[in-house]
């Protein structure tokens, strides 16, 4: 079995790690405050410079950390869903999981639940994501074709988006309705450590759960019967996948809005490098997702420094052509 | 987006939806003033559909002359004259309900929905539009214009004179002006062409954003933090949640407020150019002596 496949190259993990580190530092250095290199380092590491410390430790550091967390969550969730469905089009943003999570988050914010209890916001987003993953899996199933998957995804996305817009339009807050863009496109602007602490444990838990599915997903590439013969429990695998994806995507969306295409682009780029095996693709996509979101978040600050360009805009510019390319290649199956 | 937010905050957060519509449709041409001179009898049934004209009209109209004010006039988050406004019929700036009131004059804002205004004009109703006040000069001009439109120039002159006297009594000409930062939803900060800026100056503060050369509008939070102001003025929260207002609670801004004096101003106190802005001037002037 392994003789047919290339093994994961040794340089992949350190290479992606180095990229993450470099982009993380770059993310800390980019910003309109115009701080110099030494000033930045002194404020961040030594706590010198009153205003600069606030800028570095309370504004830029949580933003960079969230980019890593959100990217890892979305990248790995994409790889996990694609591994389970054996379909490269399965992506949390495209099939409505992120949209449903955003709906959960918006409902908890507008009903006041989020203000009443700290865990209500990620909890509600998780519930939304959970519902969407379960629904998609029930509709498309492991044997479902691409057409079913995409159609189910369109329906779930449209419904979640419409309900999100409805809830925001009904809000007594005059600013709420203008925030439909944030919840559908995502942004890391002006997030704080509150959001980091809110998302980090749930994303960690979700990613750990998905990583534990690696062996099962690898076996599944041989078909369900072969996987069962190898001792993989399909019900357990499915449950772990639903929970893991919902935890990671729910927590990421609760703090950053629905960012699409990360889970599509990253596994697509890394699949050949890891020899098309789902297990290493999981961690590689998590690292690749962190790289992509960090880079995109730097890009939005460089392109339009003052106006909070949404991350989803950059992601769609990168992701949509890849999506079209995948559809083009799968035309035969789609008909 | 930037221009939208700038104008939106200048008028009122609460009217932002109508405003966005007005801007999107490219409306808002100011109609020439209709002066009620000797040959023009003053209007008998006046309806106001804009928060700011509501308040100016309530201050100047004669007994029974003003029939209806907008629903925002009874919203305590936006209006400084809620109690007075309850005495009038409330409208929602819809052409049909305004027509039913049979007005001979409608008072509107420059950014009121242009479709509503077009429709009212086609129905043969006079509509006068007022531009939002971006300073005390606009405030004086609009008082004068409202007096002319309502046929009550003497009352307008008296109101203006009282405003000047009260302002002169409150105005602080400090040699050294501490820095005050206006921080509102979406990190909006007021520039020099705003009523809020003049209120700060009259109260003896300097506008930290303007002093640092920043234009009004949404400003990156990093830049606001770097200003290290002596006073942070924020708006009060609207009900319901919004990410726009979440920036008011951001730990960096909270730390900035902890180091400086802080004040929460209600939008009602400074959104419209009426003599009620003097309440805001008095409160901000009083903060000079307040303990840190």
XYZ file of C-alpha atoms in Angstrom:
627
model
C 0.000 0.000 0.000
C 2.724 2.444 0.923
C 4.888 1.297 -1.956
C 2.525 2.931 -4.414
C 2.623 6.284 -2.688
C 5.352 8.806 -2.215
C 6.109 9.553 1.424
C 5.780 13.028 2.836
C 9.010 14.919 2.221
C 11.058 15.657 5.334
C 11.361 19.355 4.545
C 7.612 19.992 4.550
C 7.003 20.495 8.275
C 10.106 22.636 8.964
C 9.535 24.557 5.730
C 5.933 25.433 6.563
C 6.989 26.197 10.157
C 9.614 28.651 8.950
C 7.065 30.302 6.654
C 4.626 30.674 9.547
C 7.340 32.203 11.749
C 8.432 34.652 9.045
C 4.883 35.750 8.246
C 4.043 36.009 11.948
C 6.909 38.460 12.449
C 5.890 40.349 9.300
C 2.324 40.554 10.590
C 3.610 42.137 13.808
C 5.563 44.717 11.814
C 2.755 45.831 9.495
C 0.480 48.577 10.713
C -0.408 52.225 10.301
C 1.156 53.338 13.602
C 4.540 53.635 11.864
C 6.632 52.038 14.595
C 10.293 51.361 13.865
C 11.883 47.936 14.114
C 13.654 48.536 17.438
C 10.626 50.301 18.876
C 8.463 47.335 17.901
C 10.786 44.791 19.477
C 11.248 46.849 22.635
C 7.504 47.339 23.088
C 6.641 43.709 22.407
C 9.415 41.971 24.334
C 10.396 44.428 27.054
C 7.191 46.416 27.468
C 8.847 49.781 26.849
C 6.916 52.704 25.403
C 3.449 53.301 26.777
C 1.377 53.587 23.603
C 3.627 51.280 21.570
C 3.117 48.477 24.101
C -0.637 48.754 23.683
C -0.289 48.690 19.903
C 2.009 45.665 19.905
C 0.597 43.564 22.736
C -3.110 44.366 22.558
C -3.691 45.022 18.850
C -1.075 43.372 16.628
C -0.131 40.281 18.674
C -3.696 38.937 19.095
C -4.347 39.639 15.412
C -1.334 37.592 14.312
C -2.163 34.771 16.740
C -5.743 34.641 15.509
C -4.571 34.466 11.888
C -2.563 31.343 12.769
C -5.421 29.771 14.741
C -8.148 30.542 12.210
C -5.983 29.467 9.269
C -5.048 26.180 10.951
C -8.671 25.451 11.841
C -10.021 26.132 8.351
C -7.146 24.373 6.556
C -7.437 21.208 8.608
C -11.233 21.170 8.487
C -11.056 21.351 4.698
C -8.576 18.493 4.510
C -10.635 16.360 6.922
C -13.903 16.858 5.056
C -12.266 16.208 1.701
C -10.667 13.050 3.077
C -13.924 11.728 4.444
C -16.089 12.645 1.451
C -13.279 11.750 -0.969
C -14.143 14.902 -2.837
C -11.830 17.905 -3.306
C -14.796 20.323 -3.440
C -15.789 19.757 0.200
C -14.803 23.004 1.899
C -16.328 24.489 5.095
C -16.919 27.879 3.475
C -18.373 26.628 0.203
C -20.720 24.036 1.637
C -22.216 26.346 4.237
C -20.548 25.163 7.454
C -18.896 28.562 8.031
C -22.105 30.363 7.079
C -24.132 28.314 9.554
C -21.523 28.986 12.251
C -21.788 32.708 11.524
C -25.564 32.466 11.866
C -25.151 30.842 15.287
C -22.735 33.565 16.360
C -25.002 36.373 15.158
C -28.039 34.895 16.917
C -26.168 34.585 20.205
C -24.879 38.174 19.901
C -28.248 39.694 19.030
C -30.231 37.789 21.641
C -27.803 38.932 24.337
C -26.708 35.367 25.156
C -23.138 36.171 24.178
C -23.037 39.048 26.667
C -24.566 36.914 29.421
C -22.156 34.006 29.172
C -18.618 33.984 27.798
C -18.957 30.599 26.099
C -22.323 31.346 24.498
C -20.754 32.934 21.412
C -18.437 30.073 20.363
C -21.037 27.603 21.646
C -23.731 28.943 19.369
C -21.340 29.078 16.412
C -20.374 25.484 17.140
C -24.024 24.479 17.188
C -24.578 26.161 13.830
C -21.551 24.425 12.308
C -22.601 21.104 13.833
C -26.023 21.331 12.250
C -24.591 22.181 8.847
C -21.932 19.409 8.810
C -24.461 16.822 9.937
C -26.953 17.987 7.315
C -24.359 17.953 4.510
C -23.108 14.513 5.489
C -26.657 13.179 5.675
C -27.453 14.605 2.232
C -24.197 13.866 0.407
C -22.900 10.912 2.432
C -19.569 9.203 1.820
C -20.857 7.860 -1.476
C -22.614 11.038 -2.592
C -21.442 12.616 -5.835
C -20.045 16.085 -6.262
C -23.311 17.397 -7.590
C -25.248 16.437 -4.452
C -22.513 17.912 -2.281
C -22.403 21.235 -4.103
C -26.187 21.541 -4.354
C -26.625 20.768 -0.658
C -23.866 23.265 0.096
C -25.531 25.989 -1.974
C -28.828 25.431 -0.170
C -27.272 25.490 3.308
C -25.109 28.548 2.467
C -28.035 30.485 1.035
C -30.292 29.701 3.974
C -27.634 30.549 6.560
C -26.722 33.775 4.761
C -30.336 34.860 4.457
C -31.098 34.154 8.115
C -27.943 36.000 9.197
C -29.014 39.030 7.167
C -32.519 38.805 8.619
C -31.304 38.688 12.226
C -28.966 41.652 11.645
C -31.700 43.641 9.906
C -34.081 43.037 12.816
C -31.529 44.239 15.355
C -32.322 47.490 17.200
C -28.668 48.430 16.765
C -28.181 50.830 13.832
C -24.728 49.395 13.085
C -25.773 45.749 13.021
C -27.172 45.649 9.484
C -23.951 47.010 8.003
C -22.086 44.069 9.539
C -23.519 41.476 7.179
C -20.275 41.933 5.214
C -18.152 41.049 8.234
C -20.066 37.872 8.962
C -20.011 36.689 5.322
C -16.458 37.800 4.415
C -14.545 37.651 7.703
C -11.930 39.967 9.148
C -9.305 39.990 11.889
C -9.268 43.761 12.363
C -9.432 45.031 15.960
C -9.757 41.590 17.497
C -8.271 41.208 20.967
C -6.892 38.582 23.344
C -10.453 38.011 24.544
C -11.108 36.497 21.128
C -7.855 34.509 21.185
C -8.721 32.887 24.534
C -12.250 32.252 23.347
C -11.209 30.469 20.152
C -7.887 28.802 20.994
C -9.060 25.947 23.283
C -11.939 24.958 20.992
C -9.791 25.099 17.859
C -7.135 23.026 19.658
C -9.714 20.446 20.679
C -11.217 20.289 17.185
C -7.815 19.913 15.506
C -6.764 17.183 17.957
C -9.977 15.322 17.222
C -9.471 15.595 13.458
C -5.810 14.499 13.706
C -6.944 11.357 15.526
C -8.980 10.441 12.433
C -5.906 10.266 10.173
C -5.547 6.483 10.130
C -9.241 6.010 9.452
C -9.199 8.534 6.604
C -6.136 6.862 5.095
C -7.910 3.492 5.187
C -11.029 5.035 3.691
C -9.156 5.839 0.467
C -9.345 2.077 -0.274
C -13.116 2.109 0.011
C -15.526 1.644 2.890
C -15.464 -2.130 2.909
C -11.680 -2.270 2.917
C -11.594 0.341 5.670
C -14.031 -1.712 7.727
C -11.887 -4.789 7.130
C -8.899 -2.835 8.439
C -10.832 -2.243 11.655
C -12.050 1.321 11.042
C -15.377 2.032 12.691
C -17.290 4.156 10.234
C -19.768 5.534 12.787
C -16.954 6.639 15.092
C -15.058 8.185 12.197
C -18.110 10.096 11.055
C -18.927 11.344 14.561
C -15.341 12.430 15.160
C -15.291 14.267 11.850
C -18.563 16.111 12.509
C -17.462 17.165 16.000
C -13.905 18.075 15.012
C -14.948 20.196 12.033
C -17.734 21.891 14.013
C -15.406 22.739 16.917
C -12.662 24.182 14.721
C -14.822 26.001 12.172
C -17.344 27.138 14.783
C -14.718 28.702 17.032
C -12.833 30.283 14.121
C -16.005 31.771 12.632
C -17.284 33.067 15.976
C -14.301 35.413 16.263
C -13.349 36.116 12.639
C -16.535 35.715 10.577
C -16.975 33.253 7.715
C -13.747 33.103 5.710
C -14.155 30.961 2.633
C -11.788 29.049 0.339
C -8.980 28.411 2.878
C -10.017 24.781 3.242
C -10.207 24.442 -0.543
C -6.998 26.140 -1.619
C -4.601 24.725 0.954
C -5.316 20.984 0.618
C -5.404 21.457 -3.163
C -1.875 22.902 -3.160
C -0.455 20.392 -0.668
C -2.173 17.183 -1.766
C 0.466 16.112 -4.277
C 3.347 16.982 -1.936
C 2.085 14.638 0.782
C 1.443 11.861 -1.737
C -2.341 12.302 -1.650
C -2.573 10.637 1.782
C -5.287 12.184 3.980
C -3.441 11.718 7.296
C -0.351 13.884 6.624
C -2.558 16.245 4.629
C -4.358 17.063 7.884
C -1.391 18.613 9.700
C 0.129 19.968 6.496
C -3.144 21.770 5.677
C -3.328 23.197 9.191
C 0.152 24.694 8.747
C -0.600 25.759 5.180
C -3.845 27.378 6.314
C -1.964 29.404 8.915
C 0.472 30.547 6.215
C -2.321 31.527 3.834
C -4.421 33.453 6.360
C -1.364 35.232 7.799
C -0.320 36.262 4.284
C -3.831 37.354 3.325
C -4.223 39.370 6.528
C -0.952 41.161 5.783
C -2.163 41.765 2.231
C -5.446 43.391 3.311
C -3.478 45.784 5.533
C -1.026 46.658 2.763
C -3.633 47.111 0.019
C -6.082 49.305 1.962
C -4.506 50.199 5.324
C -7.358 52.377 6.555
C -10.515 50.646 5.500
C -10.647 47.086 6.879
C -10.748 45.205 3.584
C -12.332 41.845 4.380
C -10.223 38.690 4.364
C -12.879 36.873 2.347
C -12.254 39.247 -0.551
C -8.607 38.209 -0.863
C -9.480 34.553 -0.266
C -12.107 34.562 -3.024
C -9.625 36.164 -5.430
C -7.209 33.313 -4.752
C -9.743 30.551 -4.230
C -12.375 31.073 -6.911
C -10.036 30.298 -9.857
C -8.916 27.100 -8.132
C -12.539 26.201 -7.472
C -13.404 26.724 -11.149
C -10.379 24.682 -12.175
C -11.514 21.790 -9.957
C -15.042 21.937 -11.364
C -13.620 22.016 -14.905
C -11.625 18.868 -14.191
C -14.626 17.107 -12.652
C -17.086 17.953 -15.433
C -17.530 14.326 -16.418
C -18.562 13.321 -12.944
C -20.814 16.319 -12.437
C -23.064 15.602 -15.409
C -17.583 53.518 3.054
C -15.447 56.253 4.530
C -17.604 59.096 3.341
C -20.666 57.148 4.280
C -19.546 56.712 7.850
C -18.390 60.286 8.151
C -21.751 61.668 7.169
C -23.576 58.941 9.038
C -22.015 59.841 12.343
C -22.376 63.527 11.670
C -26.112 63.180 11.427
C -26.961 60.238 13.632
C -26.259 56.573 13.933
C -29.953 56.001 14.292
C -30.817 57.453 10.918
C -27.972 55.688 9.158
C -30.173 53.298 7.213
C -32.199 56.065 5.655
C -29.011 57.999 5.092
C -27.220 55.176 3.317
C -30.191 54.924 1.024
C -30.152 58.639 0.386
C -26.457 58.589 -0.461
C -26.729 55.500 -2.594
C -29.380 57.139 -4.670
C -27.379 60.292 -5.028
C -30.066 62.438 -3.519
C -29.853 65.363 -1.223
C -29.975 68.500 -3.275
C -30.728 71.381 -0.990
C -33.881 73.185 -2.007
C -33.837 76.955 -2.045
C -35.114 78.495 1.142
C -38.744 79.428 1.126
C -38.885 82.662 2.975
C -42.179 83.569 4.503
C -42.061 87.234 3.665
C -44.840 89.762 3.600
C -46.461 88.185 0.526
C -46.010 84.612 1.817
C -48.173 83.809 4.822
C -46.427 81.533 7.351
C -47.257 77.813 7.085
C -50.097 76.573 9.289
C -49.513 72.800 9.320
C -45.836 71.871 9.478
C -44.539 68.277 9.534
C -40.907 67.499 10.258
C -39.372 64.167 9.172
C -35.760 64.643 10.317
C -34.355 64.434 13.839
C -32.548 67.763 13.610
C -35.341 69.749 11.965
C -37.696 68.155 14.536
C -35.813 69.799 17.365
C -35.271 73.191 15.727
C -38.951 73.321 14.755
C -40.085 72.428 18.292
C -37.913 75.252 19.622
C -39.267 77.858 17.189
C -42.769 76.932 16.006
C -45.813 78.820 17.218
C -48.734 77.268 19.082
C -50.345 74.600 16.875
C -48.097 75.339 13.906
C -46.038 72.135 14.138
C -48.226 69.049 13.668
C -45.860 66.094 13.661
C -42.246 65.164 14.337
C -40.285 62.032 13.371
C -40.089 58.897 15.504
C -36.431 59.637 16.213
C -37.473 62.723 18.173
C -38.891 60.439 20.891
C -35.843 58.129 20.886
C -33.817 59.023 23.991
C -30.644 57.675 22.324
C -30.902 60.268 19.559
C -33.058 63.147 20.701
C -32.440 65.823 23.313
C -36.150 66.767 23.365
C -38.014 63.508 24.040
C -40.482 65.007 26.533
C -41.413 67.892 24.235
C -41.721 65.578 21.230
C -44.341 63.405 22.950
C -46.819 66.265 22.572
C -46.803 65.855 18.783
C -47.994 63.180 16.386
C -45.127 60.872 15.514
C -44.314 60.071 11.864
C -41.905 57.588 10.318
C -40.910 59.711 7.324
C -43.175 57.746 4.973
C -44.738 59.777 2.163
C -48.182 58.276 2.631
C -48.515 59.007 6.338
C -47.151 62.519 5.831
C -49.678 63.206 3.069
C -52.509 62.115 5.374
C -51.457 64.809 7.837
C -52.226 67.382 5.110
C -49.194 69.576 5.766
C -48.535 72.831 3.957
C -44.826 72.510 4.728
C -42.542 69.537 5.301
C -39.148 69.980 6.977
C -36.530 67.415 5.953
C -32.820 66.817 6.155
C -30.457 67.152 3.238
C -29.976 63.374 3.276
C -33.601 62.388 3.810
C -34.848 59.757 1.382
C -34.992 61.588 -1.987
C -37.873 59.385 -3.206
C -40.055 60.465 -0.291
C -39.234 64.104 -0.924
C -39.823 63.819 -4.678
C -43.174 62.192 -4.059
C -44.257 64.869 -1.567
C -43.269 67.630 -3.987
C -45.219 65.941 -6.788
C -48.209 65.877 -4.445
C -47.879 69.648 -4.262
C -46.437 69.910 -0.753
C -43.625 72.374 -0.033
C -40.532 70.591 1.259
C -37.615 72.496 2.787
C -34.366 70.610 3.356
C -31.783 71.527 5.970
C -28.098 70.576 5.678
C -26.522 68.898 8.723
C -24.650 71.358 10.944
C -20.881 70.935 10.824
C -20.129 73.749 13.261
C -21.598 76.546 15.338
C -21.878 78.804 12.276
C -24.149 76.240 10.596
C -26.121 76.026 13.822
C -26.693 79.798 13.852
C -27.574 79.791 10.139
C -30.071 76.953 10.547
C -31.777 78.652 13.505
C -32.126 81.762 11.397
C -33.363 79.817 8.382
C -35.876 77.834 10.445
C -37.212 81.119 11.828
C -37.630 82.467 8.301
C -39.296 79.291 7.002
C -41.762 79.160 9.901
C -42.432 82.891 9.751
C -40.997 83.432 13.226
C -37.825 85.495 12.709
C -38.134 87.292 16.057
C -38.193 83.997 17.995
C -35.228 82.748 15.976
C -33.266 85.885 16.798
C -34.093 85.489 20.501
C -33.025 81.810 20.445
C -29.802 82.686 18.693
C -29.043 85.492 21.148
C -29.651 83.186 24.108
C -27.365 80.584 22.523
C -24.588 83.180 22.102
C -24.922 84.347 25.707
C -24.919 80.799 27.118
C -21.996 79.808 24.921
C -19.996 82.874 25.972
C -20.643 82.025 29.630
C -19.446 78.445 29.133
C -16.566 79.015 26.742
C -13.148 78.396 28.195
C -10.188 80.171 26.687
C -7.487 78.090 28.290
C -3.879 78.919 27.487
C -3.071 75.227 27.582
C -5.535 72.870 26.001
C -5.398 69.206 27.040
C -6.017 66.652 24.289
C -9.395 65.009 23.988
C -10.058 62.055 21.694
C -13.491 61.367 20.243
C -13.833 57.574 19.940
C -17.038 56.160 18.556
C -18.290 52.956 16.953
C -16.150 51.701 14.028
C -13.223 53.680 15.509
C -14.823 56.813 14.138
C -13.192 60.011 15.324
C -14.502 63.504 14.607
C -12.497 65.770 12.320
C -12.300 69.546 12.303
C -15.378 70.012 10.128
C -17.750 68.679 12.748
C -19.986 69.901 15.489
C -18.176 67.604 17.940
C -14.877 69.348 17.181
C -16.326 72.767 17.954
C -17.914 71.433 21.130
C -14.495 70.181 22.276
C -12.828 73.518 21.496
C -15.554 75.511 23.240
C -15.101 73.334 26.315
C -11.392 74.154 26.458
C -10.050 70.906 24.973
C -8.088 70.305 21.820
C -9.197 67.584 19.391
C -6.398 65.012 19.625
C -7.097 63.539 16.183
C -7.026 66.923 14.454
C -3.924 67.996 16.399
C -2.142 64.901 15.068
C -3.158 65.743 11.505
C -5.712 62.961 11.127
C -8.832 63.527 9.063
C -12.167 62.738 10.630
C -13.775 59.393 9.915
C -12.791 55.849 10.823
C -9.206 55.834 12.067
C -7.078 52.720 12.636
C -7.122 51.845 16.333
C -3.319 51.777 16.382
C -3.224 55.436 15.421
C -5.802 56.364 18.072
C -3.780 54.584 20.763
C -0.613 56.426 19.709
C -2.302 59.803 20.363
C -2.186 59.256 24.177
C -4.977 61.748 24.903
C -5.865 63.262 28.289
C -9.556 62.581 27.781
C -11.430 59.922 25.805
C -14.987 60.793 24.804
C -17.104 57.860 23.624
C -20.687 57.593 22.536
C -23.235 55.616 24.525
C -24.161 52.151 23.285
C -27.236 51.385 21.271
C -29.320 48.383 22.335
C -28.499 45.084 20.665
C -24.971 44.053 19.753
C -22.695 45.174 16.964
C -19.113 44.585 16.038
C -18.874 48.313 15.279
C -19.339 49.085 18.967
C -17.123 46.215 20.137
C -14.089 48.433 19.505
C -15.254 50.593 22.425
C -14.491 47.642 24.738
C -11.201 46.645 23.112
C -8.529 46.138 25.806
C -6.220 48.662 24.124
C -8.896 51.369 24.225
C -9.869 50.372 27.768
C -6.221 50.813 28.827
C -6.153 54.197 27.116
C -9.283 55.263 28.983
C -7.840 54.035 32.288
C -4.852 56.313 31.833
C -6.919 59.350 30.921
C -10.148 60.902 32.016
C -13.172 59.543 30.308
C -16.602 60.746 29.379
C -19.553 59.132 27.705
C -21.556 61.523 25.590
C -24.991 60.584 24.414
C -25.463 61.070 20.676
C -28.537 63.094 21.619
C -26.304 65.812 23.033
C -24.248 66.602 19.977
C -25.684 64.952 16.885
C -27.906 67.894 15.950
C -26.955 71.539 15.804
C -29.416 72.909 18.325
C -28.705 74.972 21.457
C -28.778 71.610 23.313
C -25.146 71.113 22.291
C -24.391 73.502 25.150
C -25.171 70.621 27.555
C -22.274 68.727 25.996
C -20.030 71.807 26.203
C -20.892 72.233 29.896
C -20.190 68.582 30.718
C -16.877 68.487 28.861
C -15.806 71.828 30.363
C -16.574 70.447 33.814
C -14.118 67.580 33.272
C -11.086 69.876 33.502
C -11.418 69.991 37.273
C -12.608 66.410 37.690
C -10.220 64.073 39.482
C -8.467 61.564 37.231
